[in-house]
Short mmCIF file of C-alpha atoms in Angstrom, two decimals:
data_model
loop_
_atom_site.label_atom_id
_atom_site.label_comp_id
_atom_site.label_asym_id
_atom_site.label_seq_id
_atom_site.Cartn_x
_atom_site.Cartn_y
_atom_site.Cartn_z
CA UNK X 322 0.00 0.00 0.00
CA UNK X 323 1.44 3.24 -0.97
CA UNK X 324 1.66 5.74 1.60
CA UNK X 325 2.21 9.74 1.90
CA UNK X 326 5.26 9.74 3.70
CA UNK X 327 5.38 13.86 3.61
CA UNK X 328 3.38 15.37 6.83
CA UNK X 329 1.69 19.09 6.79
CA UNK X 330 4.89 20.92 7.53
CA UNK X 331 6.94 19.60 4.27
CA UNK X 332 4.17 21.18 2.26
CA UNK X 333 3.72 23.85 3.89
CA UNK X 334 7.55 24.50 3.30
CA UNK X 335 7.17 24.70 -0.67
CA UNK X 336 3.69 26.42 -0.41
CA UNK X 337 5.14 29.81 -1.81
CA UNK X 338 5.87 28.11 -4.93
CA UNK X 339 3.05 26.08 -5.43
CA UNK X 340 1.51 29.59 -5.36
CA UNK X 341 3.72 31.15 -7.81
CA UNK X 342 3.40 27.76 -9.86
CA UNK X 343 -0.53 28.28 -9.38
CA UNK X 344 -0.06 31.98 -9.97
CA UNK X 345 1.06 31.39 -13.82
CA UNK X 346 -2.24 28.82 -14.61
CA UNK X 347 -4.61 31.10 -13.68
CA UNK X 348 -3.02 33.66 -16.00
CA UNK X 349 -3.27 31.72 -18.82
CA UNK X 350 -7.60 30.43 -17.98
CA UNK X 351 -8.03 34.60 -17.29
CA UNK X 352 -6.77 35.34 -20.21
CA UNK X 353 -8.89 33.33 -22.21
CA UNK X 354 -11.66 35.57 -21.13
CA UNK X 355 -10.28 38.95 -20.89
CA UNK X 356 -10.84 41.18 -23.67
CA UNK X 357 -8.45 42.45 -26.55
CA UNK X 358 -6.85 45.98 -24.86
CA UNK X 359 -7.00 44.49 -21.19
CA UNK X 360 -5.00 41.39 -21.31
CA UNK X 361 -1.60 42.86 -20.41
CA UNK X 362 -2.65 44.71 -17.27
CA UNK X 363 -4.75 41.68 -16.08
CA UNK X 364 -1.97 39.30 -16.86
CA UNK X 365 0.40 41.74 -15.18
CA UNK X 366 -1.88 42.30 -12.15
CA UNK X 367 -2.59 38.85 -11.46
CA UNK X 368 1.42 37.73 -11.77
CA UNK X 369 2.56 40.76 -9.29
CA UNK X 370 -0.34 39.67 -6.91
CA UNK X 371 0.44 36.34 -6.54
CA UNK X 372 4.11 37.41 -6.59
CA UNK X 373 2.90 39.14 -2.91
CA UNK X 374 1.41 37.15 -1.85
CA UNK X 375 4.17 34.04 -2.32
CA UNK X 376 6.23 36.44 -0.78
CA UNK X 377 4.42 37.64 2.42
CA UNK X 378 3.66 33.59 2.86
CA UNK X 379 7.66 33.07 2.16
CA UNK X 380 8.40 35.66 4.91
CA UNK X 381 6.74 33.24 7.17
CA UNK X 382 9.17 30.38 7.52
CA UNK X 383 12.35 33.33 8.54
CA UNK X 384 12.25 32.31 11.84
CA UNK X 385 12.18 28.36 11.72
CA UNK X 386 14.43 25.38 10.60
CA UNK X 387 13.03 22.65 9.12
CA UNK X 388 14.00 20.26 6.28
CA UNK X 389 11.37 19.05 4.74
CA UNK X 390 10.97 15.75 2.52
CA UNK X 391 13.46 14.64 4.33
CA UNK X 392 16.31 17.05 3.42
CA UNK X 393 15.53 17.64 0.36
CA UNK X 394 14.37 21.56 0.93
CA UNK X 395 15.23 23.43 3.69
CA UNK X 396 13.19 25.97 4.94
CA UNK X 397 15.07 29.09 6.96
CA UNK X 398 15.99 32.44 7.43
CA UNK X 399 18.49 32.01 4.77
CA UNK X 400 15.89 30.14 2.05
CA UNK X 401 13.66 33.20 2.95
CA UNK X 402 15.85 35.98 2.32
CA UNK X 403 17.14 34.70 -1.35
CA UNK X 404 13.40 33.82 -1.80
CA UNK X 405 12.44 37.32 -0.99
CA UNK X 406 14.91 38.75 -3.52
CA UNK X 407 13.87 36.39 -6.39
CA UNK X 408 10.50 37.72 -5.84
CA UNK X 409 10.93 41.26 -5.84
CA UNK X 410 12.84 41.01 -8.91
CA UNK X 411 10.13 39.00 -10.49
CA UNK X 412 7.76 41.53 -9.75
CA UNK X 413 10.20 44.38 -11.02
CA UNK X 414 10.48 42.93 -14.19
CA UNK X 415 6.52 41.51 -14.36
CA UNK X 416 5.83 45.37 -14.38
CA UNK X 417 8.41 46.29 -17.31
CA UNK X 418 6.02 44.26 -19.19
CA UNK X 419 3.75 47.57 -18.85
CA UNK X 420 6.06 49.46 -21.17
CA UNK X 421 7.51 46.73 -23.65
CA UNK X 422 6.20 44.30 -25.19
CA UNK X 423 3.04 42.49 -27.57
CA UNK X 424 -0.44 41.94 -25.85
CA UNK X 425 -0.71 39.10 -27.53
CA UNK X 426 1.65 36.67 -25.82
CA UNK X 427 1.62 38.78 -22.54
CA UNK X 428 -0.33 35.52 -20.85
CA UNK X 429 2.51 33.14 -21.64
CA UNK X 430 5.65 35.65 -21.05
CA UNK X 431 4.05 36.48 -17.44
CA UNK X 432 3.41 32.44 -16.97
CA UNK X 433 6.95 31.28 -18.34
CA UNK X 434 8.43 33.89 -16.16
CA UNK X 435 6.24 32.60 -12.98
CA UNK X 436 7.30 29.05 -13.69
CA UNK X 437 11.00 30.24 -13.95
CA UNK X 438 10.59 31.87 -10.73
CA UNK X 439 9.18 28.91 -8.93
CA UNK X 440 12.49 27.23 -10.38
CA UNK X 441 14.78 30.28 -8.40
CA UNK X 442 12.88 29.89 -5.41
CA UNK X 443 13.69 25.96 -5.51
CA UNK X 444 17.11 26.42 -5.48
CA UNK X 445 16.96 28.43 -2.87
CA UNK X 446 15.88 26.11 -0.42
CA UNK X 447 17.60 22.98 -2.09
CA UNK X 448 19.34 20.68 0.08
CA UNK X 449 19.84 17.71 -2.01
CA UNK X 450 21.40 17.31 -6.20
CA UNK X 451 18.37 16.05 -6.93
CA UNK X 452 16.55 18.83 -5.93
CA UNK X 453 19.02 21.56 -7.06
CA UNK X 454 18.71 20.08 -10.76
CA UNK X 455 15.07 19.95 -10.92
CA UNK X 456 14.85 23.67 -9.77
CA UNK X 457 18.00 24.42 -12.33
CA UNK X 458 16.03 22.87 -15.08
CA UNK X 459 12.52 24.87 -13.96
CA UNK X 460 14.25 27.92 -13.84
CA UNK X 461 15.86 27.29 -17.32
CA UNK X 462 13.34 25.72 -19.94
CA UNK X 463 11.23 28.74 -18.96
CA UNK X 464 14.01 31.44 -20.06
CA UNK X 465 14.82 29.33 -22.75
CA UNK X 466 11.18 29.83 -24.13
CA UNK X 467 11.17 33.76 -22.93
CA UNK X 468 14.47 34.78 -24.42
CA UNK X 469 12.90 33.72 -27.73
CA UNK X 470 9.48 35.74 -27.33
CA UNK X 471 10.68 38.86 -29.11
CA UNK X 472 9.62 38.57 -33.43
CA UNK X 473 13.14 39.97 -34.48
CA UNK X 474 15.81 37.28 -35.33
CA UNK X 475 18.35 38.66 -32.46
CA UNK X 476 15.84 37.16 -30.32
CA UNK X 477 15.87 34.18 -31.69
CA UNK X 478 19.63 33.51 -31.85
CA UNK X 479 19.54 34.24 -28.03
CA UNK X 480 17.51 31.62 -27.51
CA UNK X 481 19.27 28.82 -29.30
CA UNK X 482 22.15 30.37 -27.90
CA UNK X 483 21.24 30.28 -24.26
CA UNK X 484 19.65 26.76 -24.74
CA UNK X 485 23.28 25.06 -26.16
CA UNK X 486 25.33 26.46 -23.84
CA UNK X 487 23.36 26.46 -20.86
CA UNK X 488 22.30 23.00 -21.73
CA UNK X 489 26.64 21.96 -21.68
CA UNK X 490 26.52 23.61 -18.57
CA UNK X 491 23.60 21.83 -16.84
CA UNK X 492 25.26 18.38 -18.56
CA UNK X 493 28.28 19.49 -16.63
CA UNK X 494 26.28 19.76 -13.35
CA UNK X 495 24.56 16.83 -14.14
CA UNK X 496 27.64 14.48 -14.68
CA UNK X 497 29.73 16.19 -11.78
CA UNK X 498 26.50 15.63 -9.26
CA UNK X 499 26.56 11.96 -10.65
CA UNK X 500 30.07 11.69 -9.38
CA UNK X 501 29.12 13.02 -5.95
CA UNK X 502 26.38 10.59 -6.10
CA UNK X 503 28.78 7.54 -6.25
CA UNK X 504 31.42 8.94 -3.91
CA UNK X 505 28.39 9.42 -1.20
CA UNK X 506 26.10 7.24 -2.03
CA UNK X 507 24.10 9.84 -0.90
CA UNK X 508 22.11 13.16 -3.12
CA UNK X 509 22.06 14.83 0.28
CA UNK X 510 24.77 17.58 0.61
CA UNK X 511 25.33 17.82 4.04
CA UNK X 512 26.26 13.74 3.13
CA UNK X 513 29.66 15.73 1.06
CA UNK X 514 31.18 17.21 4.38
CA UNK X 515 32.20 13.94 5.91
CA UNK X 516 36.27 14.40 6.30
CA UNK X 517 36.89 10.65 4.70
CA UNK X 518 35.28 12.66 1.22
CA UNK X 519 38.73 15.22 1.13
CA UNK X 520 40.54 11.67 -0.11
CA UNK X 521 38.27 10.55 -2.60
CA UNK X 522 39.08 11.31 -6.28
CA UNK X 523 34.99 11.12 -7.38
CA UNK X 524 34.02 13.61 -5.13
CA UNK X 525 36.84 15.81 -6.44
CA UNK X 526 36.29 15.35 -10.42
CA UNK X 527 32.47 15.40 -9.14
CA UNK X 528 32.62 18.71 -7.29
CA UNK X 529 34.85 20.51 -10.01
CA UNK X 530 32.24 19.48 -12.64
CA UNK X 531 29.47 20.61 -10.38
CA UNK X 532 31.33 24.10 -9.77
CA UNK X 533 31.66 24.54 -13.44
CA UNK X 534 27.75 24.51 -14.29
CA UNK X 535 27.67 27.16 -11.25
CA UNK X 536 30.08 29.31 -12.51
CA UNK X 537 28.54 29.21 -16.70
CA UNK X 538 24.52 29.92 -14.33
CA UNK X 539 26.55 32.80 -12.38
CA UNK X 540 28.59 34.38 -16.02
CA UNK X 541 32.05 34.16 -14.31
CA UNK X 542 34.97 34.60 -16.50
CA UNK X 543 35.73 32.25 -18.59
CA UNK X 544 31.86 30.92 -18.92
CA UNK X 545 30.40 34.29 -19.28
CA UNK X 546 30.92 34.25 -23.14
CA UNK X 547 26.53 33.66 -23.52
CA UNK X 548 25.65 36.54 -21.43
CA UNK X 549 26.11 39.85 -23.48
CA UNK X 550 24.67 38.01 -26.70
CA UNK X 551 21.71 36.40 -24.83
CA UNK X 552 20.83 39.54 -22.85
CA UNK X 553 20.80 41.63 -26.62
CA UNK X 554 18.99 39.27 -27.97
CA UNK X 555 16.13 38.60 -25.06
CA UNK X 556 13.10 40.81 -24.82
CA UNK X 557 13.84 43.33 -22.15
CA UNK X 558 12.21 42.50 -19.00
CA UNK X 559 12.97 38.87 -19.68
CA UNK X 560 17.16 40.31 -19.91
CA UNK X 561 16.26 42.23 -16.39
CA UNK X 562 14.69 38.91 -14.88
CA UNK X 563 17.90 37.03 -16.01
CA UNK X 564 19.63 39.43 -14.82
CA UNK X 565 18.63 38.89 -10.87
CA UNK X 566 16.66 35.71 -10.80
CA UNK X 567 19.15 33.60 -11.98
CA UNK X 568 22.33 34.67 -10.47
CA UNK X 569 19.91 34.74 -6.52
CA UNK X 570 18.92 31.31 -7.22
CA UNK X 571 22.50 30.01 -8.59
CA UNK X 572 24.41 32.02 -5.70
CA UNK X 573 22.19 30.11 -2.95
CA UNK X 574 23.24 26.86 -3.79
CA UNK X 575 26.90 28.21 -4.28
CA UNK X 576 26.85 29.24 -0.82
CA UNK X 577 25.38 26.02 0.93
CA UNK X 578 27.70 24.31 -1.19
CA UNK X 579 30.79 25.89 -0.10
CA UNK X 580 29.86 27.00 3.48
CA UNK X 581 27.74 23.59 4.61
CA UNK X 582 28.66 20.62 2.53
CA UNK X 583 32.20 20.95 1.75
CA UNK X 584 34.65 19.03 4.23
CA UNK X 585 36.98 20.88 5.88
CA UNK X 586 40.17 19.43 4.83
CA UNK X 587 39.43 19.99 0.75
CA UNK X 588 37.37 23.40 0.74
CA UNK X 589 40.19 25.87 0.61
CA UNK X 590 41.74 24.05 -2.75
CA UNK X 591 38.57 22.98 -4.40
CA UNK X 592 36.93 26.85 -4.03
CA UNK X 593 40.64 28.76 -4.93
CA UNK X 594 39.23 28.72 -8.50
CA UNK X 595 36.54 30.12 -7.91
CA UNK X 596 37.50 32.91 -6.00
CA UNK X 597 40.40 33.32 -9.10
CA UNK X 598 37.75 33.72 -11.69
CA UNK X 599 35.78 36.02 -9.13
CA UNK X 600 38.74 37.93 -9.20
CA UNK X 601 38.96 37.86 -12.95
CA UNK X 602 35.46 38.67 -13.49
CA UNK X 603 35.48 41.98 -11.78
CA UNK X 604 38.57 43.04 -14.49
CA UNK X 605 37.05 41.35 -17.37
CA UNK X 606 33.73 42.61 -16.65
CA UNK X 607 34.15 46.03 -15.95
CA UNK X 608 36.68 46.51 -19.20
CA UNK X 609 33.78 44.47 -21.35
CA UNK X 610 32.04 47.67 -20.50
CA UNK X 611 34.18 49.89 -22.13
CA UNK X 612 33.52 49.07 -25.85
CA UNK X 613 29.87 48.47 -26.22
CA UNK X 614 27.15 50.69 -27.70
CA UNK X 615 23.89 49.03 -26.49
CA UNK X 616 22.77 49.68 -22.89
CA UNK X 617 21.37 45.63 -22.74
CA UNK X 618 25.23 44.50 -23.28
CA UNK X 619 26.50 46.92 -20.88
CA UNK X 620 24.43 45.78 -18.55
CA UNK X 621 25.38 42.52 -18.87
CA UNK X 622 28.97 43.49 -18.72
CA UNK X 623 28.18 45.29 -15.54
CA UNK X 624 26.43 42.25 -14.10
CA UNK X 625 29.71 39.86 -14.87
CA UNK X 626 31.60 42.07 -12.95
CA UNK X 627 29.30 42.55 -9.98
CA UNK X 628 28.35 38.48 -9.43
CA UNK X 629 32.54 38.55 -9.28
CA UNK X 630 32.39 41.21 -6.31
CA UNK X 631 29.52 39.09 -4.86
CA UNK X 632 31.21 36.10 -5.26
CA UNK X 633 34.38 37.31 -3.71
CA UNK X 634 32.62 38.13 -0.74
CA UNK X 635 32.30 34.33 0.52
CA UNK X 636 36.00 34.10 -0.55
CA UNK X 637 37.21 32.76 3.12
CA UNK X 638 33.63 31.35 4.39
CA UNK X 639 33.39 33.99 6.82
CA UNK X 640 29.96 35.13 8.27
CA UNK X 641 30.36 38.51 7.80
CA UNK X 642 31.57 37.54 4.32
CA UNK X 643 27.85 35.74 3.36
CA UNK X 644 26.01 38.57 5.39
CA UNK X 645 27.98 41.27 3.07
CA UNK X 646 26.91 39.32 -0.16
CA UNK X 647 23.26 39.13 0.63
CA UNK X 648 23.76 42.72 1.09
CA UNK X 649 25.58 43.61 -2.10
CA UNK X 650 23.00 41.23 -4.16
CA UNK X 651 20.09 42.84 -2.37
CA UNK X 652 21.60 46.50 -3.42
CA UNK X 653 22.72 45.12 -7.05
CA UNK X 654 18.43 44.04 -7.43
CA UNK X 655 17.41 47.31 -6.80
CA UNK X 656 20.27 49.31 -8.86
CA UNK X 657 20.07 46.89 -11.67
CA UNK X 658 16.43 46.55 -12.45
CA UNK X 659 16.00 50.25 -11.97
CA UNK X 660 18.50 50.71 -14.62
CA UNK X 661 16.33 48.49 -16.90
CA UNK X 662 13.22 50.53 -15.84
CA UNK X 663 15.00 53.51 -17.53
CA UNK X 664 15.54 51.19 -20.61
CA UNK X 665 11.91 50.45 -20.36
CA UNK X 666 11.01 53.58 -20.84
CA UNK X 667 13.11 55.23 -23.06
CA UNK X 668 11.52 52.32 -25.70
CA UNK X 669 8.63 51.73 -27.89
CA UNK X 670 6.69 49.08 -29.16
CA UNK X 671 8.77 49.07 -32.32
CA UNK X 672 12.08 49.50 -30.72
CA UNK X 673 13.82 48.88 -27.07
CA UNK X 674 15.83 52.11 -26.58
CA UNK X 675 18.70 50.00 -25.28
CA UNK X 676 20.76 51.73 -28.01
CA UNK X 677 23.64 53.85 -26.03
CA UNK X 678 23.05 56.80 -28.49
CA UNK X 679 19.43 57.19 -27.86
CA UNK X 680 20.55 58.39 -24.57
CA UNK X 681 21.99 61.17 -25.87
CA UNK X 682 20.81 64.36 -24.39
CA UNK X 683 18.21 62.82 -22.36
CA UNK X 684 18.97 65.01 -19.46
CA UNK X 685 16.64 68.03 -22.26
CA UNK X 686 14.16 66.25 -23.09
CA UNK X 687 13.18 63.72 -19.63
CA UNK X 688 15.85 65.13 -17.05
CA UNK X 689 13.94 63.22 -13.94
CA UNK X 690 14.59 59.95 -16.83
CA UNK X 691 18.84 61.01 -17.12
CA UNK X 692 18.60 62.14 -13.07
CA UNK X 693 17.61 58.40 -11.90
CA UNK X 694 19.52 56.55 -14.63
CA UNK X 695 22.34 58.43 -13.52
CA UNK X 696 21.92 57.74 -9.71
CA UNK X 697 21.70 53.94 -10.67
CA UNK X 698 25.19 54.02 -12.88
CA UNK X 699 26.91 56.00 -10.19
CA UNK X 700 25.55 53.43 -7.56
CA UNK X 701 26.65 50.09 -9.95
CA UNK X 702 29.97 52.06 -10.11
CA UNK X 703 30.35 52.09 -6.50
CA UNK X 704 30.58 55.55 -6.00
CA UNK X 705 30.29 57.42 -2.71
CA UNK X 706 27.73 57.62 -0.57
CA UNK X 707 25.70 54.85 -2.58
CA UNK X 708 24.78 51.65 -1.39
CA UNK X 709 27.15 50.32 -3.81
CA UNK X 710 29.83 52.20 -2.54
CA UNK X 711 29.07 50.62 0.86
CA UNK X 712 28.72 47.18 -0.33
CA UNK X 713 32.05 47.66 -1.87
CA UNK X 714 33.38 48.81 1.14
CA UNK X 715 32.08 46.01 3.33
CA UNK X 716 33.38 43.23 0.64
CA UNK X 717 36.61 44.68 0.78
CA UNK X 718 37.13 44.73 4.54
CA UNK X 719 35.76 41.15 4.91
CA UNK X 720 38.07 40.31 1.88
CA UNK X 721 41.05 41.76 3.71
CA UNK X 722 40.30 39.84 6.91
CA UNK X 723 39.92 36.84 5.11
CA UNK X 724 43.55 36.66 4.01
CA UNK X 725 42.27 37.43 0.64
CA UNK X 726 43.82 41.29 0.43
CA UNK X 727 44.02 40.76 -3.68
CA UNK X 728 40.62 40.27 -4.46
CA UNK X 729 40.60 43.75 -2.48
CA UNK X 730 42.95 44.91 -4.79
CA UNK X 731 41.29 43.66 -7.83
CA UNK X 732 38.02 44.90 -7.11
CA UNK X 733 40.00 48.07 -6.65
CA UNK X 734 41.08 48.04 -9.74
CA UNK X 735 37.62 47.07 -11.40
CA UNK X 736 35.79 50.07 -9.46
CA UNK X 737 38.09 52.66 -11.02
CA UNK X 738 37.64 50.50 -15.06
CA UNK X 739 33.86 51.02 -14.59
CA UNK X 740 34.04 54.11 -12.95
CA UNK X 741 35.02 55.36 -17.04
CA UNK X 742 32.48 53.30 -18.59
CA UNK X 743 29.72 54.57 -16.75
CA UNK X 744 30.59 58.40 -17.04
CA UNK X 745 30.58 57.94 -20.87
CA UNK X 746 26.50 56.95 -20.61
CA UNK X 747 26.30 59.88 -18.20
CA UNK X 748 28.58 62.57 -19.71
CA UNK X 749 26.27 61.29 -22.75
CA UNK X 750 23.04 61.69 -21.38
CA UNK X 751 23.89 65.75 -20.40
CA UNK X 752 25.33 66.19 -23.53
CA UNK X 753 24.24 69.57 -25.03
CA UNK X 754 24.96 68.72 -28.70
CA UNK X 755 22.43 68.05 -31.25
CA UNK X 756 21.21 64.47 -30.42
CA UNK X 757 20.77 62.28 -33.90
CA UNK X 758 19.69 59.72 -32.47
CA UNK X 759 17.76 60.71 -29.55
CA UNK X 760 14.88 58.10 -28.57
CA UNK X 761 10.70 58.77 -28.09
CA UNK X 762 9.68 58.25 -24.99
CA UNK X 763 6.70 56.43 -23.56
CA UNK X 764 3.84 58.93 -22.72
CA UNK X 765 2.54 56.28 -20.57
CA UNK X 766 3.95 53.43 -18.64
CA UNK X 767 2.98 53.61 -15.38
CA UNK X 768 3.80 50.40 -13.92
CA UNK X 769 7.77 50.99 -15.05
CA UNK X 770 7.69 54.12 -13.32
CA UNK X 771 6.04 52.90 -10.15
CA UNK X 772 8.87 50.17 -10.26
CA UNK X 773 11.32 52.85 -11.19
CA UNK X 774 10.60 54.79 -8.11
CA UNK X 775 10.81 51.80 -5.74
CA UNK X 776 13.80 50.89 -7.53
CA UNK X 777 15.07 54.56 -6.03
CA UNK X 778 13.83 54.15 -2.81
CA UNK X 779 15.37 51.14 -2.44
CA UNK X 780 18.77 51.79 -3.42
CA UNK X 781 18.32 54.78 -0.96
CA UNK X 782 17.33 53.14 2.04
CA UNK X 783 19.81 50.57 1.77
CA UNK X 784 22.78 52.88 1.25
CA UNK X 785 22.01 54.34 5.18
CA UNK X 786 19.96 51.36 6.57
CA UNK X 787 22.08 47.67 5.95
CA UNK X 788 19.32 45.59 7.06
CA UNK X 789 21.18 42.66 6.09
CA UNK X 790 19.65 40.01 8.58
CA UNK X 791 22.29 38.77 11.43
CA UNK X 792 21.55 35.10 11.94
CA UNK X 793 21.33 34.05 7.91
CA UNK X 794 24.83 31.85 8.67
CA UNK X 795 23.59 29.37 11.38
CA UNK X 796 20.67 28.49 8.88
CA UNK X 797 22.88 27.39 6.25
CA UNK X 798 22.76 23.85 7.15
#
């Protein structure tokens, strides 16, 4: 006789994304009787409030420690907080979908991108390869399917470009948590920390495969190749969603992987790499920057080199280290998507104004548009008294501490590279000269200036109030 083995709490631990799951299917039945002119606001209405409301029941579970189906998820202040970020950044770029984008398939793009997020939030509270992959694979198929939402070719060639490579990458994974498998005999992770695993050549080959697919998921150097050509290429909130969603979800299951299930003896050689190609992330990432003309690839640029200052944050496995990257990914959300809200709106339904010279002289003709895009460049950049600046700070004290004084230095060095690359889209936007090339904006999009203004308010707050929570560490079991 088969039997429910699974009692109240282990579903009540995944309820936020059954609802987010749920979320996307009734979408898709309302839209089939909503009529033509009203389906993108209901579509984006119902995603953002079932977004909430995953989010307010995800806030729920910050205070308790549970693993549920028997380690496979584990629900906890640390789950919660990378749960919480996935979310807002879901909504964020649910409500670009206001500005940008066909009525027509605004049901399915606001579903695929629920699914995906469902995937994120998986990950997040995965304790177990089995359960990291099938959240990987959520999160994936879904963005394989966005990316290629967009009629113009470009956004076609993203998508069969994101679905080979990422597809090597998750084969990687795959293989590398196979090897784990027969060095354990075990999926569960906190099975990987036993000290008699630092001698055992499978769960080396296994967990150098497995840190590959994490570092093509998080666009370090040298797997970040896919990133500036996918993110051209995808329809512009989808290239925002990518831009957050999957480097939270990927970066939780980094950090329970190197700060819970890694034995002792073998985590300071197996990680080294890691932290090297942090390192060399922030420099490649930052002079990427220099030579591009779209804002999408910039962006993308930008983003390489800021998962490399995240990254280098848990170089050392300190707590402070993990409490300064929740903090620097929290700020990045909120800097990041409110750059894209500027995108948003400086595009039509013919044309994303991601073009670099359609900023030009924006500061005439929408100076609160050039005022907040510039705030959010000078933030990315790290400059004073953002909360970039202070995240920057904070990773390069813990760095320091850590024993780890050159990542300091090369994040450093990257600061003052993208320092020059974001003045030229500033010094471009105030730019007096006659402006060729000079974009139409929006009349109306209110939902991308709603999430523009949060965006602001955000970054604001958490440049003079680091609410980073103090007991995420003891959760990461």
């Amino acid at each position: 006789m088969n039997m429910n083995v699974y009692g109240h709490a282990d579903w009540n631990a995944v309820v936020p994304l059954f609802v987010v799951g749920a979320t996307a299917l009734v979408v898709l039945f309302v839209d089939l009787l909503t009529k033509r002119g009203a389906k993108r606001y209901v579509s984006i209405a119902i995603g953002i409030l079932g977004s909430i409301v995953a989010g307010a029941l995800a806030a729920r579970g910050y205070h308790q420690s549970f693993n549920a189906f028997n380690g496979g998820f584990v629900l906890g202040g640390f789950a919660v907080v990378f749960e919480e970020i996935i979310i807002v950044a879901a909504i964020f770029s649910l409500a670009l979908y206001g500005a940008i984008g066909r009525e027509d398939r605004m049901s399915g793009a606001v579903a695929l991108m629920l699914w995906s997020t469902a995937g994120a939030m998986l990950m997040a509270g995965a304790a177990n390869l089995m359960t990291i992959f099938l959240g990987l694979e959520l999160l994936s198929l879904a963005l394989y399917c966005l990316c290629g939402l967009a009629t113009r070719p470009s956004s076609r060639e993203s998508a069969l470009k994101y679905l080979i490579l990422s597809s090597t990458a998750s084969g990687f994974m795959l293989y590398g948590m196979a090897l784990l498998f027969g060095a354990t005999g075990s999926v569960a992770l906190a099975s990987l920390a036993a000290p008699a695993m630092a001698g055992n050549p499978l769960f080396w080959l296994g967990s150098g495969l497995f840190l590959i697919g994490i570092a093509f998921k998080l666009s370090l150097v040298p797997f970040h190749i896919w990133a500036p050509d996918v993110y051209e290429g995808a329809p512009l909130p989808v290239t925002a969603f990518m831009s957050v969603v999957t480097k939270a979800g990927t970066l939780a299951v980094f950090a329970r992987f190197a700060y819970a299930a890694l034995p002792a003896a073998a985590a300071h050689a197996l990680l080294l790499p890691i932290w090297i190609v942090a390192g060399i992330s922030m420099i490649a990432g930052n002079l990427g920057m220099l030579a591009q003309t779209d804002m999408k690839r910039l962006l993308a640029y930008s983003g390489i080199a800021q998962i490399g200052y995240i990254v280098a944050a848990l170089a050392g496995g300190t707590s402070l280290g993990m409490r300064y990257a929740i903090y620097y990914l929290a700020a990045y959300t909120f800097m990041n998507l409110g750059a894209f809200a500027v995108v948003a709106l400086c595009s039509t339904d013919a044309e994303e104004g991601s073009r670099i010279a359609s900023f030009h002289g924006l500061a005439r003709r929408r100076p609160v548009l050039a005022v907040a895009m510039t705030f959010f460049l000078l933030a990315l950049a790290g400059f004073p008294p953002t909360a970039g600046f202070l995240g920057k700070i904070l990773i390069l004290s813990t760095n320091v501490a850590a024993g780890y004084a050159w990542l300091g230095m090369l994040l450093i060095v990257g600061t003052a590279i993208s320092l020059y690359a974001y003045f030229k889209v500033i010094r471009l936007m105030f730019d007096r000269s006659d402006a060729r090339h000079a974009a139409d904006i929006r009349p109306t999009a209110p939902l991308a200036w709603v999430s523009l203004a949060i965006c602001l308010i955000g970054v604001i707050v958490l440049t003079f109030y680091p609410l980073t929570p103090s007991n995420v560490l003891p959760l990461v079991k």
